[in-house]
Amino acid sequence: MEPIFPKWTNRIPLYLGIGIPLLVIAIVTGIWYYFSPKFLAVGYEPEQPIAFSHQLHAGQMGIDCRYCHSGIDKTEIAPLPPTETCMGCHNKVKKDSPRLELLHKSYKNKTPIPWVHVYSLPRYSHFNHSAHLTAGVGCVSCHGDVSKMETIRLVSPLSMGWCLECHRDPMPNIRPQNQITNMIYDPHASGYIPTNDPDYKDKLIQPPQACGACHY
């Protein structure tokens, strides 16, 4: 008597035993990644270990982004400010404030402040800060007007589609090099034309759109 079902059906339990767990893992990973505010949810605003007000420092006091985030125009990754940078001012300014207790403890013990990253990308994506700043893309294009933020929050989706919008049409985000960190500079109101700028006239402002430009 010939079998009712073909021999390959004997492997169905094996396939299900392997496939179902993998499917569950994929679903859980997808939900964790796409529905988590940690990476892509606009509005993500974590509480920081020290209540640092960008509205006060960058807005009212006019401190340039590069004072705290030094090297952003020279390195791929934007560094978070080390304790020593903060102490450059706060060894005298409000040095007895209880809100800065963790700062002084960090400085004394030579331990870093556990700042919470707001802008993070998956490991398979790379964003070079120096390349973008050198090309004339201002901080505000990705981070929004931090001079009006008491606490830093995520204002950009950081999705591939969002990045490609700028790579396909970068000109609206290009500004003079001396205005890179200026939060209120409006290139349209100023009549700025990147192709007439000596800093860019010899450069071909055509951001790459190939996969390997960001995924490597």
Short mmCIF file of C-alpha atoms in Angstrom, two decimals:
data_model
loop_
_atom_site.label_atom_id
_atom_site.label_comp_id
_atom_site.label_asym_id
_atom_site.label_seq_id
_atom_site.Cartn_x
_atom_site.Cartn_y
_atom_site.Cartn_z
CA MET A 1 0.00 0.00 0.00
CA GLU A 2 1.43 3.29 -1.02
CA PRO A 3 1.69 6.02 1.64
CA ILE A 4 -1.02 8.64 1.62
CA PHE A 5 1.39 11.52 2.15
CA PRO A 6 4.74 12.03 0.44
CA LYS A 7 7.95 11.44 2.42
CA TRP A 8 8.79 15.13 2.70
CA THR A 9 5.80 15.64 4.99
CA ASN A 10 7.69 13.72 7.67
CA ARG A 11 9.94 16.74 7.96
CA ILE A 12 7.11 19.17 8.64
CA PRO A 13 7.41 18.86 12.46
CA LEU A 14 11.13 19.59 12.16
CA TYR A 15 10.48 22.61 9.95
CA LEU A 16 7.81 23.87 12.34
CA GLY A 17 10.06 23.30 15.32
CA ILE A 18 12.73 25.48 13.77
CA GLY A 19 10.57 27.95 11.88
CA ILE A 20 8.09 28.91 14.59
CA PRO A 21 10.76 29.96 17.16
CA LEU A 22 12.58 31.94 14.46
CA LEU A 23 9.34 33.65 13.47
CA VAL A 24 8.59 34.51 17.09
CA ILE A 25 12.09 35.93 17.54
CA ALA A 26 11.72 38.01 14.36
CA ILE A 27 8.34 39.37 15.46
CA VAL A 28 9.55 40.21 18.97
CA THR A 29 12.70 41.84 17.60
CA GLY A 30 10.71 43.86 15.09
CA ILE A 31 8.27 45.08 17.72
CA TRP A 32 11.07 45.88 20.15
CA TYR A 33 12.96 47.84 17.49
CA TYR A 34 10.23 49.66 15.61
CA PHE A 35 7.95 50.35 18.55
CA SER A 36 10.66 51.31 21.01
CA PRO A 37 11.19 55.06 21.53
CA LYS A 38 14.87 54.46 22.10
CA PHE A 39 15.81 54.74 18.41
CA LEU A 40 13.13 55.94 16.06
CA ALA A 41 10.23 57.41 18.04
CA VAL A 42 10.07 61.16 17.57
CA GLY A 43 9.54 62.78 20.93
CA TYR A 44 11.78 60.42 22.90
CA GLU A 45 12.95 62.54 25.83
CA PRO A 46 14.78 60.50 28.47
CA GLU A 47 15.61 61.87 31.89
CA GLN A 48 19.31 62.61 32.20
CA PRO A 49 21.43 61.98 35.31
CA ILE A 50 22.05 65.72 35.53
CA ALA A 51 19.36 68.20 34.50
CA PHE A 52 21.33 69.98 31.79
CA SER A 53 19.33 72.75 30.13
CA HIS A 54 20.19 73.35 26.48
CA GLN A 55 17.74 76.24 26.57
CA LEU A 56 19.93 77.93 29.17
CA HIS A 57 23.37 77.00 27.88
CA ALA A 58 22.86 77.06 24.09
CA GLY A 59 19.98 79.54 24.07
CA GLN A 60 20.32 82.21 26.74
CA MET A 61 24.10 81.93 27.15
CA GLY A 62 24.82 81.28 23.47
CA ILE A 63 27.40 78.57 24.08
CA ASP A 64 28.48 77.02 20.78
CA CYS A 65 27.67 73.32 20.30
CA ARG A 66 31.36 72.60 19.75
CA TYR A 67 32.35 73.76 23.22
CA CYS A 68 30.66 70.78 24.85
CA HIS A 69 30.60 68.43 21.86
CA SER A 70 34.17 69.08 20.85
CA GLY A 71 35.46 67.54 17.66
CA ILE A 72 32.08 67.05 15.98
CA ASP A 73 33.46 68.65 12.83
CA LYS A 74 36.50 66.36 12.84
CA THR A 75 35.26 62.98 14.03
CA GLU A 76 32.67 60.48 12.85
CA ILE A 77 30.91 60.19 16.21
CA ALA A 78 29.71 63.23 18.16
CA PRO A 79 31.22 62.89 21.63
CA LEU A 80 29.22 63.53 24.77
CA PRO A 81 30.92 66.12 26.97
CA PRO A 82 33.41 64.73 29.49
CA THR A 83 33.19 65.87 33.09
CA GLU A 84 36.26 68.04 32.64
CA THR A 85 34.42 70.15 30.07
CA CYS A 86 31.59 70.84 32.49
CA MET A 87 34.04 71.65 35.26
CA GLY A 88 35.63 74.28 33.05
CA CYS A 89 32.73 76.49 34.16
CA HIS A 90 31.25 74.76 37.17
CA ASN A 91 34.39 74.67 39.26
CA LYS A 92 33.27 78.21 40.08
CA VAL A 93 29.76 78.67 38.69
CA LYS A 94 27.11 77.20 41.03
CA LYS A 95 29.73 74.87 42.42
CA ASP A 96 27.73 74.34 45.62
CA SER A 97 24.44 73.58 43.89
CA PRO A 98 22.96 70.22 44.99
CA ARG A 99 21.92 69.65 41.37
CA LEU A 100 25.61 69.37 40.48
CA GLU A 101 26.50 66.88 43.18
CA LEU A 102 26.86 64.06 40.65
CA LEU A 103 29.10 66.26 38.50
CA HIS A 104 31.55 66.93 41.32
CA LYS A 105 31.44 63.29 42.38
CA SER A 106 32.26 62.26 38.81
CA TYR A 107 35.16 64.70 38.68
CA LYS A 108 36.54 63.61 42.05
CA ASN A 109 36.30 59.89 41.33
CA LYS A 110 37.34 60.22 37.68
CA THR A 111 34.24 58.33 36.53
CA PRO A 112 32.15 59.36 33.51
CA ILE A 113 28.67 60.77 33.86
CA PRO A 114 26.17 58.19 32.56
CA TRP A 115 24.49 60.44 30.01
CA VAL A 116 21.60 58.79 28.18
CA HIS A 117 21.98 58.78 24.39
CA VAL A 118 18.98 60.30 22.63
CA TYR A 119 20.19 59.96 19.04
CA SER A 120 21.30 56.38 18.43
CA LEU A 121 21.44 54.36 15.26
CA PRO A 122 21.41 50.58 14.83
CA ARG A 123 24.85 49.04 14.48
CA TYR A 124 24.33 48.33 10.81
CA SER A 125 24.02 52.07 10.05
CA HIS A 126 26.77 54.66 10.18
CA PHE A 127 26.48 58.43 10.33
CA ASN A 128 29.58 60.56 9.99
CA HIS A 129 29.18 63.90 11.78
CA SER A 130 32.30 65.48 10.33
CA ALA A 131 31.27 64.61 6.76
CA HIS A 132 27.89 66.27 7.17
CA LEU A 133 29.17 69.37 8.97
CA THR A 134 31.98 69.80 6.46
CA ALA A 135 29.39 69.59 3.69
CA GLY A 136 27.46 72.44 5.31
CA VAL A 137 24.63 70.58 7.02
CA GLY A 138 23.82 72.44 10.24
CA CYS A 139 23.14 70.83 13.61
CA VAL A 140 19.54 72.04 13.52
CA SER A 141 18.74 69.95 10.43
CA CYS A 142 18.87 66.74 12.46
CA HIS A 143 18.65 67.85 16.09
CA GLY A 144 16.16 70.67 15.80
CA ASP A 145 16.49 73.98 17.65
CA VAL A 146 18.08 72.75 20.87
CA SER A 147 18.37 76.35 22.09
CA LYS A 148 14.66 76.12 22.90
CA MET A 149 14.79 72.70 24.57
CA GLU A 150 15.02 72.38 28.33
CA THR A 151 15.68 68.66 27.86
CA ILE A 152 16.96 67.19 24.62
CA ARG A 153 14.39 65.14 22.74
CA LEU A 154 14.38 63.23 19.50
CA VAL A 155 12.93 65.42 16.75
CA SER A 156 13.88 63.35 13.69
CA PRO A 157 12.75 59.82 12.83
CA LEU A 158 16.25 58.73 11.77
CA SER A 159 14.67 56.38 9.26
CA MET A 160 16.34 55.50 5.97
CA GLY A 161 13.61 57.29 4.05
CA TRP A 162 14.13 60.45 6.09
CA CYS A 163 17.89 60.38 5.44
CA LEU A 164 17.38 59.77 1.73
CA GLU A 165 15.11 62.80 1.43
CA CYS A 166 18.09 65.00 2.26
CA HIS A 167 20.56 62.95 0.23
CA ARG A 168 18.36 63.39 -2.83
CA ASP A 169 17.88 67.12 -2.28
CA PRO A 170 20.54 68.44 0.13
CA MET A 171 20.51 72.11 -0.89
CA PRO A 172 17.77 73.26 1.55
CA ASN A 173 19.94 72.03 4.43
CA ILE A 174 23.25 73.52 3.27
CA ARG A 175 24.49 76.66 5.03
CA PRO A 176 27.75 78.64 5.33
CA GLN A 177 30.46 77.05 7.46
CA ASN A 178 30.32 79.91 9.95
CA GLN A 179 26.62 79.23 10.53
CA ILE A 180 26.83 75.47 11.11
CA THR A 181 25.89 75.68 14.80
CA ASN A 182 23.62 78.72 14.54
CA MET A 183 20.13 77.56 15.53
CA ILE A 184 18.25 80.57 14.18
CA TYR A 185 20.04 81.01 10.85
CA ASP A 186 17.64 80.86 7.91
CA PRO A 187 19.42 80.20 4.58
CA HIS A 188 16.27 81.01 2.62
CA ALA A 189 15.71 84.39 4.28
CA SER A 190 19.37 85.29 3.81
CA GLY A 191 19.28 84.45 0.12
CA TYR A 192 22.13 82.02 0.59
CA ILE A 193 23.07 79.96 -2.48
CA PRO A 194 25.51 77.12 -1.74
CA THR A 195 26.85 76.97 -5.29
CA ASN A 196 28.02 80.59 -4.95
CA ASP A 197 29.81 79.92 -1.66
CA PRO A 198 33.63 79.75 -2.04
CA ASP A 199 33.67 76.99 0.59
CA TYR A 200 31.58 74.76 -1.64
CA LYS A 201 32.15 75.95 -5.21
CA ASP A 202 34.88 73.35 -5.75
CA LYS A 203 32.87 70.58 -4.12
CA LEU A 204 30.28 68.41 -5.79
CA ILE A 205 27.44 68.38 -3.29
CA GLN A 206 25.87 65.10 -4.27
CA PRO A 207 25.43 62.86 -1.22
CA PRO A 208 25.70 59.15 -2.00
CA GLN A 209 22.55 57.07 -2.17
CA ALA A 210 24.15 53.65 -2.52
CA CYS A 211 23.61 51.16 0.32
CA GLY A 212 27.32 50.96 1.10
CA ALA A 213 27.52 54.66 1.95
CA CYS A 214 25.81 54.12 5.30
CA HIS A 215 25.67 50.34 5.74
CA TYR A 216 29.18 48.95 6.13
#
